[in-house]
Amino acid sequence: MLVNVLGRDRVVARLRAAASSDLEPPEKALAHAIAVADWLGPERRAAYAHVSGWDRDGELGVEEFVDLVASERRVALEEGIDPMPDELESAARAEQGARQMPLRILEALLLVLAFAAFLATVLVDIIENDGRNTVSDVAILLLSTAVALVLLAAAAGSVARRLRDRRLLAWAVARRGQLARGIPVRRPLQRVTLGPSFVRALGPALMLALGVASAVAGALILLLSLLDPSSMPTEVGALLLALGVVCFGLSVLWFRLNSRWTEETVRRAQSVAWLGEPLRPR
């Protein structure tokens, strides 16, 4: 992360609390500036510095960009912002052009198909199972299809969010002082849709459930094989137990990644939050 590159470890705690605490404007401005610098690439940082009148000798570094944005943001937080000509109209046009409707429609369609495949899985299992404790090949295929469709929907939603945010950030970078004022959008940046939310919410839980079930089954098979070596193969029990441990570890890692992702999402969204009058969502 950029925070580690800058060597400002003391800022990490401030960044984590920036969304929910009443920090002083200089501290909040610094937290916002670091988040923006971490979000933008070198070319956009240089473009914004040029638009903002950066006239110092030498190449613009990360720390110089952070100082520039932090000073602008601090003034905006302390003194408020004045209306600028065509700012809201220009932002509305930029937001309209960044909607990514084809990807949004694709995401919704994939989720509908995934739900239909899941319902078909249940119906096929009820019809073909006929009271037996088995799962048919058709049901397994349909369930696998549903999972694949959900993952594709999550990918489409994530790409749409990234493209929308990139377009709106490009609009802000091209305007002097806009990163300090915030981006006046009716739907906030870093907005997560249903597909990615579904995967991030249920993925770790399902992985944890699979790990627990596999570990319990493996331990039970090992116990039975110790009592009666001819009843159960020891290798299967050991394999299931190892699979359960791996799934449990992956679920813990997934939970941690989700936590860090949520923290980064909140931090980025607040770093470019609009400081003017609240806008009504359409």
PDB file of C-alpha atoms in Angstrom:
ATOM      1  CA  MET A   1       0.000   0.000   0.000  1.00  0.00           C
ATOM      2  CA  LEU A   2       1.010   3.579  -0.606  1.00  0.00           C
ATOM      3  CA  VAL A   3       0.818   4.365   3.112  1.00  0.00           C
ATOM      4  CA  ASN A   4       3.674   1.943   3.760  1.00  0.00           C
ATOM      5  CA  VAL A   5       5.689   3.433   0.890  1.00  0.00           C
ATOM      6  CA  LEU A   6       5.342   6.874   2.395  1.00  0.00           C
ATOM      7  CA  GLY A   7       6.421   5.519   5.773  1.00  0.00           C
ATOM      8  CA  ARG A   8       3.534   7.192   7.604  1.00  0.00           C
ATOM      9  CA  ASP A   9       2.502   4.288   9.778  1.00  0.00           C
ATOM     10  CA  ARG A  10       0.897   6.588  12.315  1.00  0.00           C
ATOM     11  CA  VAL A  11      -1.631   7.639   9.668  1.00  0.00           C
ATOM     12  CA  VAL A  12      -3.012   4.101   9.300  1.00  0.00           C
ATOM     13  CA  ALA A  13      -5.031   4.307  12.506  1.00  0.00           C
ATOM     14  CA  ARG A  14      -6.391   7.685  11.469  1.00  0.00           C
ATOM     15  CA  LEU A  15      -7.403   6.345   8.070  1.00  0.00           C
ATOM     16  CA  ARG A  16      -9.313   3.471   9.611  1.00  0.00           C
ATOM     17  CA  ALA A  17     -11.278   5.823  11.840  1.00  0.00           C
ATOM     18  CA  ALA A  18     -11.769   8.616   9.309  1.00  0.00           C
ATOM     19  CA  ALA A  19     -15.222   7.451   8.214  1.00  0.00           C
ATOM     20  CA  SER A  20     -16.713   7.312  11.692  1.00  0.00           C
ATOM     21  CA  SER A  21     -14.955   9.889  13.851  1.00  0.00           C
ATOM     22  CA  ASP A  22     -14.738  13.662  14.103  1.00  0.00           C
ATOM     23  CA  LEU A  23     -11.129  14.201  13.117  1.00  0.00           C
ATOM     24  CA  GLU A  24      -9.665  17.658  12.928  1.00  0.00           C
ATOM     25  CA  PRO A  25      -9.626  19.067   9.364  1.00  0.00           C
ATOM     26  CA  PRO A  26      -5.826  18.754   8.921  1.00  0.00           C
ATOM     27  CA  GLU A  27      -5.867  15.082   9.952  1.00  0.00           C
ATOM     28  CA  LYS A  28      -8.933  14.300   7.863  1.00  0.00           C
ATOM     29  CA  ALA A  29      -7.479  16.166   4.879  1.00  0.00           C
ATOM     30  CA  LEU A  30      -4.248  14.181   5.141  1.00  0.00           C
ATOM     31  CA  ALA A  31      -6.168  10.898   5.347  1.00  0.00           C
ATOM     32  CA  HIS A  32      -8.220  11.840   2.286  1.00  0.00           C
ATOM     33  CA  ALA A  33      -5.135  12.919   0.344  1.00  0.00           C
ATOM     34  CA  ILE A  34      -3.307   9.653   0.998  1.00  0.00           C
ATOM     35  CA  ALA A  35      -6.372   7.657  -0.064  1.00  0.00           C
ATOM     36  CA  VAL A  36      -6.667   9.684  -3.280  1.00  0.00           C
ATOM     37  CA  ALA A  37      -2.954   9.280  -4.028  1.00  0.00           C
ATOM     38  CA  ASP A  38      -3.284   5.538  -3.469  1.00  0.00           C
ATOM     39  CA  TRP A  39      -6.253   5.452  -5.837  1.00  0.00           C
ATOM     40  CA  LEU A  40      -4.867   7.515  -8.720  1.00  0.00           C
ATOM     41  CA  GLY A  41      -2.037   6.398 -10.939  1.00  0.00           C
ATOM     42  CA  PRO A  42       1.111   8.467 -11.596  1.00  0.00           C
ATOM     43  CA  GLU A  43      -0.244   9.950 -14.821  1.00  0.00           C
ATOM     44  CA  ARG A  44      -3.429  11.231 -13.215  1.00  0.00           C
ATOM     45  CA  ARG A  45      -1.573  12.546 -10.209  1.00  0.00           C
ATOM     46  CA  ALA A  46       0.690  14.501 -12.543  1.00  0.00           C
ATOM     47  CA  ALA A  47      -2.276  15.704 -14.618  1.00  0.00           C
ATOM     48  CA  TYR A  48      -4.105  17.010 -11.549  1.00  0.00           C
ATOM     49  CA  ALA A  49      -0.976  18.724 -10.238  1.00  0.00           C
ATOM     50  CA  HIS A  50      -0.538  20.407 -13.622  1.00  0.00           C
ATOM     51  CA  VAL A  51      -4.158  21.597 -13.680  1.00  0.00           C
ATOM     52  CA  SER A  52      -3.795  22.828 -10.101  1.00  0.00           C
ATOM     53  CA  GLY A  53      -0.813  24.985 -11.036  1.00  0.00           C
ATOM     54  CA  TRP A  54       2.083  22.848  -9.818  1.00  0.00           C
ATOM     55  CA  ASP A  55       5.104  24.861 -10.974  1.00  0.00           C
ATOM     56  CA  ARG A  56       7.941  23.513  -8.843  1.00  0.00           C
ATOM     57  CA  ASP A  57      11.087  22.136 -10.402  1.00  0.00           C
ATOM     58  CA  GLY A  58      11.551  18.410 -10.687  1.00  0.00           C
ATOM     59  CA  GLU A  59       9.180  15.521 -11.144  1.00  0.00           C
ATOM     60  CA  LEU A  60       6.079  15.366  -8.975  1.00  0.00           C
ATOM     61  CA  GLY A  61       6.494  12.721  -6.273  1.00  0.00           C
ATOM     62  CA  VAL A  62       3.839  10.952  -4.248  1.00  0.00           C
ATOM     63  CA  GLU A  63       4.554  12.957  -1.121  1.00  0.00           C
ATOM     64  CA  GLU A  64       4.332  16.239  -3.034  1.00  0.00           C
ATOM     65  CA  PHE A  65       0.973  15.177  -4.479  1.00  0.00           C
ATOM     66  CA  VAL A  66      -0.295  14.233  -1.013  1.00  0.00           C
ATOM     67  CA  ASP A  67       0.773  17.609   0.358  1.00  0.00           C
ATOM     68  CA  LEU A  68      -0.939  19.399  -2.529  1.00  0.00           C
ATOM     69  CA  VAL A  69      -4.280  17.599  -2.158  1.00  0.00           C
ATOM     70  CA  ALA A  70      -4.146  17.697   1.650  1.00  0.00           C
ATOM     71  CA  SER A  71      -3.666  21.472   1.694  1.00  0.00           C
ATOM     72  CA  GLU A  72      -6.538  21.999  -0.751  1.00  0.00           C
ATOM     73  CA  ARG A  73      -8.816  19.583   1.076  1.00  0.00           C
ATOM     74  CA  ARG A  74      -8.036  21.168   4.452  1.00  0.00           C
ATOM     75  CA  VAL A  75      -9.102  24.595   3.208  1.00  0.00           C
ATOM     76  CA  ALA A  76     -12.307  23.130   1.782  1.00  0.00           C
ATOM     77  CA  LEU A  77     -13.078  21.338   5.054  1.00  0.00           C
ATOM     78  CA  GLU A  78     -12.371  24.357   7.219  1.00  0.00           C
ATOM     79  CA  GLU A  79     -13.885  27.131   5.128  1.00  0.00           C
ATOM     80  CA  GLY A  80     -16.466  25.278   3.056  1.00  0.00           C
ATOM     81  CA  ILE A  81     -16.818  25.573  -0.700  1.00  0.00           C
ATOM     82  CA  ASP A  82     -18.448  28.181  -2.906  1.00  0.00           C
ATOM     83  CA  PRO A  83     -20.581  27.282  -5.934  1.00  0.00           C
ATOM     84  CA  MET A  84     -18.697  27.073  -9.207  1.00  0.00           C
ATOM     85  CA  PRO A  85     -20.222  27.760 -12.623  1.00  0.00           C
ATOM     86  CA  ASP A  86     -21.530  24.650 -14.441  1.00  0.00           C
ATOM     87  CA  GLU A  87     -19.960  22.341 -11.807  1.00  0.00           C
ATOM     88  CA  LEU A  88     -23.119  20.381 -10.995  1.00  0.00           C
ATOM     89  CA  GLU A  89     -24.245  20.289 -14.617  1.00  0.00           C
ATOM     90  CA  SER A  90     -20.855  19.062 -15.796  1.00  0.00           C
ATOM     91  CA  ALA A  91     -20.744  16.418 -13.060  1.00  0.00           C
ATOM     92  CA  ALA A  92     -24.248  15.248 -13.966  1.00  0.00           C
ATOM     93  CA  ARG A  93     -23.196  14.811 -17.597  1.00  0.00           C
ATOM     94  CA  ALA A  94     -20.072  12.931 -16.531  1.00  0.00           C
ATOM     95  CA  GLU A  95     -22.083  10.671 -14.236  1.00  0.00           C
ATOM     96  CA  GLN A  96     -24.616   9.990 -16.975  1.00  0.00           C
ATOM     97  CA  GLY A  97     -21.846   9.025 -19.384  1.00  0.00           C
ATOM     98  CA  ALA A  98     -20.197   6.736 -16.817  1.00  0.00           C
ATOM     99  CA  ARG A  99     -23.247   4.614 -15.982  1.00  0.00           C
ATOM    100  CA  GLN A 100     -21.998   1.406 -17.704  1.00  0.00           C
ATOM    101  CA  MET A 101     -25.521   0.259 -18.471  1.00  0.00           C
ATOM    102  CA  PRO A 102     -24.547  -2.725 -20.694  1.00  0.00           C
ATOM    103  CA  LEU A 103     -22.510  -4.252 -17.872  1.00  0.00           C
ATOM    104  CA  ARG A 104     -25.236  -3.507 -15.330  1.00  0.00           C
ATOM    105  CA  ILE A 105     -27.831  -5.217 -17.524  1.00  0.00           C
ATOM    106  CA  LEU A 106     -25.477  -8.155 -18.025  1.00  0.00           C
ATOM    107  CA  GLU A 107     -24.951  -8.440 -14.275  1.00  0.00           C
ATOM    108  CA  ALA A 108     -28.703  -8.444 -13.598  1.00  0.00           C
ATOM    109  CA  LEU A 109     -29.340 -11.000 -16.355  1.00  0.00           C
ATOM    110  CA  LEU A 110     -26.652 -13.338 -15.034  1.00  0.00           C
ATOM    111  CA  LEU A 111     -28.088 -13.142 -11.530  1.00  0.00           C
ATOM    112  CA  VAL A 112     -31.582 -13.973 -12.826  1.00  0.00           C
ATOM    113  CA  LEU A 113     -30.192 -16.946 -14.748  1.00  0.00           C
ATOM    114  CA  ALA A 114     -28.270 -18.075 -11.663  1.00  0.00           C
ATOM    115  CA  PHE A 115     -31.433 -17.956  -9.564  1.00  0.00           C
ATOM    116  CA  ALA A 116     -33.295 -19.910 -12.241  1.00  0.00           C
ATOM    117  CA  ALA A 117     -30.532 -22.526 -12.331  1.00  0.00           C
ATOM    118  CA  PHE A 118     -30.666 -22.861  -8.548  1.00  0.00           C
ATOM    119  CA  LEU A 119     -34.441 -23.364  -8.611  1.00  0.00           C
ATOM    120  CA  ALA A 120     -34.003 -25.934 -11.386  1.00  0.00           C
ATOM    121  CA  THR A 121     -31.416 -27.703  -9.222  1.00  0.00           C
ATOM    122  CA  VAL A 122     -33.910 -28.009  -6.368  1.00  0.00           C
ATOM    123  CA  LEU A 123     -36.698 -29.229  -8.659  1.00  0.00           C
ATOM    124  CA  VAL A 124     -34.494 -31.779 -10.414  1.00  0.00           C
ATOM    125  CA  ASP A 125     -33.219 -33.064  -7.088  1.00  0.00           C
ATOM    126  CA  ILE A 126     -36.784 -33.472  -5.784  1.00  0.00           C
ATOM    127  CA  ILE A 127     -38.020 -35.181  -8.939  1.00  0.00           C
ATOM    128  CA  GLU A 128     -35.072 -37.470  -9.676  1.00  0.00           C
ATOM    129  CA  ASN A 129     -33.954 -38.209  -6.128  1.00  0.00           C
ATOM    130  CA  ASP A 130     -37.171 -40.069  -5.272  1.00  0.00           C
ATOM    131  CA  GLY A 131     -36.389 -40.246  -1.559  1.00  0.00           C
ATOM    132  CA  ARG A 132     -32.794 -41.423  -1.976  1.00  0.00           C
ATOM    133  CA  ASN A 133     -29.896 -39.676  -0.260  1.00  0.00           C
ATOM    134  CA  THR A 134     -28.087 -39.019  -3.513  1.00  0.00           C
ATOM    135  CA  VAL A 135     -27.649 -36.062  -5.840  1.00  0.00           C
ATOM    136  CA  SER A 136     -28.168 -36.578  -9.549  1.00  0.00           C
ATOM    137  CA  ASP A 137     -25.610 -35.565 -12.149  1.00  0.00           C
ATOM    138  CA  VAL A 138     -28.078 -33.092 -13.660  1.00  0.00           C
ATOM    139  CA  ALA A 139     -28.544 -31.377 -10.298  1.00  0.00           C
ATOM    140  CA  ILE A 140     -24.783 -31.103  -9.827  1.00  0.00           C
ATOM    141  CA  LEU A 141     -24.426 -29.624 -13.319  1.00  0.00           C
ATOM    142  CA  LEU A 142     -27.189 -27.076 -12.689  1.00  0.00           C
ATOM    143  CA  LEU A 143     -25.756 -26.101  -9.324  1.00  0.00           C
ATOM    144  CA  SER A 144     -22.301 -25.652 -10.850  1.00  0.00           C
ATOM    145  CA  THR A 145     -23.869 -23.500 -13.567  1.00  0.00           C
ATOM    146  CA  ALA A 146     -25.570 -21.339 -10.934  1.00  0.00           C
ATOM    147  CA  VAL A 147     -22.288 -20.799  -9.097  1.00  0.00           C
ATOM    148  CA  ALA A 148     -20.484 -19.932 -12.345  1.00  0.00           C
ATOM    149  CA  LEU A 149     -23.198 -17.433 -13.300  1.00  0.00           C
ATOM    150  CA  VAL A 150     -22.990 -15.732  -9.911  1.00  0.00           C
ATOM    151  CA  LEU A 151     -19.214 -15.409 -10.256  1.00  0.00           C
ATOM    152  CA  LEU A 152     -19.617 -13.952 -13.749  1.00  0.00           C
ATOM    153  CA  ALA A 153     -22.207 -11.492 -12.442  1.00  0.00           C
ATOM    154  CA  ALA A 154     -19.814 -10.437  -9.683  1.00  0.00           C
ATOM    155  CA  ALA A 155     -17.066  -9.915 -12.258  1.00  0.00           C
ATOM    156  CA  ALA A 156     -19.365  -7.825 -14.456  1.00  0.00           C
ATOM    157  CA  GLY A 157     -20.434  -5.701 -11.490  1.00  0.00           C
ATOM    158  CA  SER A 158     -16.861  -5.155 -10.358  1.00  0.00           C
ATOM    159  CA  VAL A 159     -15.719  -4.133 -13.847  1.00  0.00           C
ATOM    160  CA  ALA A 160     -18.668  -1.745 -14.169  1.00  0.00           C
ATOM    161  CA  ARG A 161     -17.831  -0.125 -10.837  1.00  0.00           C
ATOM    162  CA  ARG A 162     -14.175   0.298 -11.753  1.00  0.00           C
ATOM    163  CA  LEU A 163     -14.975   1.795 -15.159  1.00  0.00           C
ATOM    164  CA  ARG A 164     -17.534   4.200 -13.679  1.00  0.00           C
ATOM    165  CA  ASP A 165     -15.168   5.338 -10.950  1.00  0.00           C
ATOM    166  CA  ARG A 166     -12.353   5.764 -13.460  1.00  0.00           C
ATOM    167  CA  ARG A 167     -14.497   7.974 -15.697  1.00  0.00           C
ATOM    168  CA  LEU A 168     -15.600  10.172 -12.800  1.00  0.00           C
ATOM    169  CA  LEU A 169     -12.080  10.452 -11.421  1.00  0.00           C
ATOM    170  CA  ALA A 170     -10.884  11.511 -14.871  1.00  0.00           C
ATOM    171  CA  TRP A 171     -13.529  14.250 -14.832  1.00  0.00           C
ATOM    172  CA  ALA A 172     -12.358  15.453 -11.410  1.00  0.00           C
ATOM    173  CA  VAL A 173      -8.655  15.349 -12.298  1.00  0.00           C
ATOM    174  CA  ALA A 174      -9.268  17.614 -15.289  1.00  0.00           C
ATOM    175  CA  ARG A 175     -10.719  20.397 -13.094  1.00  0.00           C
ATOM    176  CA  ARG A 176      -8.664  22.632 -10.846  1.00  0.00           C
ATOM    177  CA  GLY A 177      -9.253  21.918  -7.145  1.00  0.00           C
ATOM    178  CA  GLN A 178     -12.011  19.394  -7.794  1.00  0.00           C
ATOM    179  CA  LEU A 179     -10.462  16.614  -5.733  1.00  0.00           C
ATOM    180  CA  ALA A 180     -10.454  18.988  -2.773  1.00  0.00           C
ATOM    181  CA  ARG A 181     -14.091  19.952  -3.336  1.00  0.00           C
ATOM    182  CA  GLY A 182     -15.199  16.373  -3.902  1.00  0.00           C
ATOM    183  CA  ILE A 183     -17.123  14.826  -6.773  1.00  0.00           C
ATOM    184  CA  PRO A 184     -20.797  15.890  -6.814  1.00  0.00           C
ATOM    185  CA  VAL A 185     -22.461  12.634  -7.846  1.00  0.00           C
ATOM    186  CA  ARG A 186     -25.919  11.416  -6.952  1.00  0.00           C
ATOM    187  CA  ARG A 187     -24.748   7.817  -6.611  1.00  0.00           C
ATOM    188  CA  PRO A 188     -21.471   7.652  -4.657  1.00  0.00           C
ATOM    189  CA  LEU A 189     -18.245   6.255  -6.005  1.00  0.00           C
ATOM    190  CA  GLN A 190     -17.169   2.774  -4.894  1.00  0.00           C
ATOM    191  CA  ARG A 191     -20.856   1.765  -4.952  1.00  0.00           C
ATOM    192  CA  VAL A 192     -21.100  -2.031  -4.770  1.00  0.00           C
ATOM    193  CA  THR A 193     -23.906  -3.799  -6.637  1.00  0.00           C
ATOM    194  CA  LEU A 194     -25.688  -7.063  -5.926  1.00  0.00           C
ATOM    195  CA  GLY A 195     -23.359  -9.450  -7.747  1.00  0.00           C
ATOM    196  CA  PRO A 196     -20.115  -8.597  -5.918  1.00  0.00           C
ATOM    197  CA  SER A 197     -22.006  -8.167  -2.632  1.00  0.00           C
ATOM    198  CA  PHE A 198     -23.527 -11.634  -2.980  1.00  0.00           C
ATOM    199  CA  VAL A 199     -20.157 -13.284  -3.535  1.00  0.00           C
ATOM    200  CA  ARG A 200     -18.407 -11.348  -0.759  1.00  0.00           C
ATOM    201  CA  ALA A 201     -21.171 -12.100   1.725  1.00  0.00           C
ATOM    202  CA  LEU A 202     -21.865 -15.769   1.000  1.00  0.00           C
ATOM    203  CA  GLY A 203     -18.486 -16.908  -0.336  1.00  0.00           C
ATOM    204  CA  PRO A 204     -16.582 -16.985   2.971  1.00  0.00           C
ATOM    205  CA  ALA A 205     -19.572 -18.427   4.836  1.00  0.00           C
ATOM    206  CA  LEU A 206     -19.966 -21.262   2.339  1.00  0.00           C
ATOM    207  CA  MET A 207     -16.229 -21.936   2.401  1.00  0.00           C
ATOM    208  CA  LEU A 208     -16.312 -22.091   6.206  1.00  0.00           C
ATOM    209  CA  ALA A 209     -19.318 -24.435   6.172  1.00  0.00           C
ATOM    210  CA  LEU A 210     -17.585 -26.683   3.647  1.00  0.00           C
ATOM    211  CA  GLY A 211     -14.452 -26.748   5.767  1.00  0.00           C
ATOM    212  CA  VAL A 212     -16.320 -27.639   8.943  1.00  0.00           C
ATOM    213  CA  ALA A 213     -18.370 -30.362   7.227  1.00  0.00           C
ATOM    214  CA  SER A 214     -15.313 -31.850   5.545  1.00  0.00           C
ATOM    215  CA  ALA A 215     -13.261 -31.798   8.767  1.00  0.00           C
ATOM    216  CA  VAL A 216     -16.057 -33.432  10.780  1.00  0.00           C
ATOM    217  CA  ALA A 217     -16.579 -36.102   8.129  1.00  0.00           C
ATOM    218  CA  GLY A 218     -12.849 -36.787   7.931  1.00  0.00           C
ATOM    219  CA  ALA A 219     -12.483 -37.035  11.698  1.00  0.00           C
ATOM    220  CA  LEU A 220     -15.459 -39.391  11.877  1.00  0.00           C
ATOM    221  CA  ILE A 221     -14.031 -41.640   9.163  1.00  0.00           C
ATOM    222  CA  LEU A 222     -10.659 -41.728  10.902  1.00  0.00           C
ATOM    223  CA  LEU A 223     -12.327 -42.641  14.188  1.00  0.00           C
ATOM    224  CA  LEU A 224     -14.296 -45.463  12.563  1.00  0.00           C
ATOM    225  CA  SER A 225     -11.181 -46.729  10.783  1.00  0.00           C
ATOM    226  CA  LEU A 226      -9.333 -46.876  14.113  1.00  0.00           C
ATOM    227  CA  LEU A 227     -12.164 -48.854  15.687  1.00  0.00           C
ATOM    228  CA  ASP A 228     -12.560 -51.157  12.704  1.00  0.00           C
ATOM    229  CA  PRO A 229      -9.754 -50.910  10.108  1.00  0.00           C
ATOM    230  CA  SER A 230     -11.777 -52.859   7.564  1.00  0.00           C
ATOM    231  CA  SER A 231     -14.823 -50.568   7.693  1.00  0.00           C
ATOM    232  CA  MET A 232     -13.450 -47.257   6.401  1.00  0.00           C
ATOM    233  CA  PRO A 233     -10.299 -46.370   4.408  1.00  0.00           C
ATOM    234  CA  THR A 234      -7.948 -44.217   6.464  1.00  0.00           C
ATOM    235  CA  GLU A 235      -6.737 -42.310   3.389  1.00  0.00           C
ATOM    236  CA  VAL A 236     -10.209 -40.917   2.671  1.00  0.00           C
ATOM    237  CA  GLY A 237     -10.596 -39.671   6.231  1.00  0.00           C
ATOM    238  CA  ALA A 238      -7.172 -38.009   6.189  1.00  0.00           C
ATOM    239  CA  LEU A 239      -7.924 -36.390   2.822  1.00  0.00           C
ATOM    240  CA  LEU A 240     -11.255 -34.998   4.030  1.00  0.00           C
ATOM    241  CA  LEU A 241      -9.678 -33.727   7.240  1.00  0.00           C
ATOM    242  CA  ALA A 242      -6.910 -31.974   5.317  1.00  0.00           C
ATOM    243  CA  LEU A 243      -9.469 -30.507   2.912  1.00  0.00           C
ATOM    244  CA  GLY A 244     -11.455 -29.190   5.857  1.00  0.00           C
ATOM    245  CA  VAL A 245      -8.392 -27.495   7.333  1.00  0.00           C
ATOM    246  CA  VAL A 246      -7.554 -25.915   3.964  1.00  0.00           C
ATOM    247  CA  CYS A 247     -11.125 -24.664   3.462  1.00  0.00           C
ATOM    248  CA  PHE A 248     -11.185 -23.261   6.991  1.00  0.00           C
ATOM    249  CA  GLY A 249      -7.925 -21.411   6.391  1.00  0.00           C
ATOM    250  CA  LEU A 250      -9.188 -20.051   3.074  1.00  0.00           C
ATOM    251  CA  SER A 251     -12.408 -18.856   4.699  1.00  0.00           C
ATOM    252  CA  VAL A 252     -10.460 -16.969   7.381  1.00  0.00           C
ATOM    253  CA  LEU A 253      -8.276 -15.396   4.702  1.00  0.00           C
ATOM    254  CA  TRP A 254     -11.376 -14.493   2.686  1.00  0.00           C
ATOM    255  CA  PHE A 255     -12.961 -12.815   5.710  1.00  0.00           C
ATOM    256  CA  ARG A 256      -9.802 -10.791   6.297  1.00  0.00           C
ATOM    257  CA  LEU A 257      -9.599  -9.748   2.653  1.00  0.00           C
ATOM    258  CA  ASN A 258     -13.234  -8.693   2.764  1.00  0.00           C
ATOM    259  CA  SER A 259     -12.535  -6.602   5.830  1.00  0.00           C
ATOM    260  CA  ARG A 260      -9.591  -4.868   4.191  1.00  0.00           C
ATOM    261  CA  TRP A 261     -11.574  -4.365   0.983  1.00  0.00           C
ATOM    262  CA  THR A 262     -14.454  -2.788   2.925  1.00  0.00           C
ATOM    263  CA  GLU A 263     -12.017  -0.502   4.736  1.00  0.00           C
ATOM    264  CA  GLU A 264     -10.444   0.565   1.456  1.00  0.00           C
ATOM    265  CA  THR A 265     -13.858   1.136  -0.139  1.00  0.00           C
ATOM    266  CA  VAL A 266     -15.012   3.396   2.693  1.00  0.00           C
ATOM    267  CA  ARG A 267     -11.709   5.262   2.722  1.00  0.00           C
ATOM    268  CA  ARG A 268     -11.745   5.909  -1.022  1.00  0.00           C
ATOM    269  CA  ALA A 269     -15.394   6.922  -1.120  1.00  0.00           C
ATOM    270  CA  GLN A 270     -14.905   9.443   1.665  1.00  0.00           C
ATOM    271  CA  SER A 271     -11.713  10.845   0.180  1.00  0.00           C
ATOM    272  CA  VAL A 272     -13.677  12.254  -2.791  1.00  0.00           C
ATOM    273  CA  ALA A 273     -16.964  12.872  -0.984  1.00  0.00           C
ATOM    274  CA  TRP A 274     -18.764  16.013  -2.107  1.00  0.00           C
ATOM    275  CA  LEU A 275     -18.449  18.857   0.419  1.00  0.00           C
ATOM    276  CA  GLY A 276     -21.298  20.937  -0.971  1.00  0.00           C
ATOM    277  CA  GLU A 277     -25.024  20.661  -0.495  1.00  0.00           C
ATOM    278  CA  PRO A 278     -26.284  17.049  -0.508  1.00  0.00           C
ATOM    279  CA  LEU A 279     -27.629  15.898  -3.862  1.00  0.00           C
ATOM    280  CA  ARG A 280     -30.810  13.903  -4.144  1.00  0.00           C
ATOM    281  CA  PRO A 281     -30.374  10.505  -5.816  1.00  0.00           C
ATOM    282  CA  ARG A 282     -32.304  10.022  -9.034  1.00  0.00           C
TER     283      ARG A 282
END
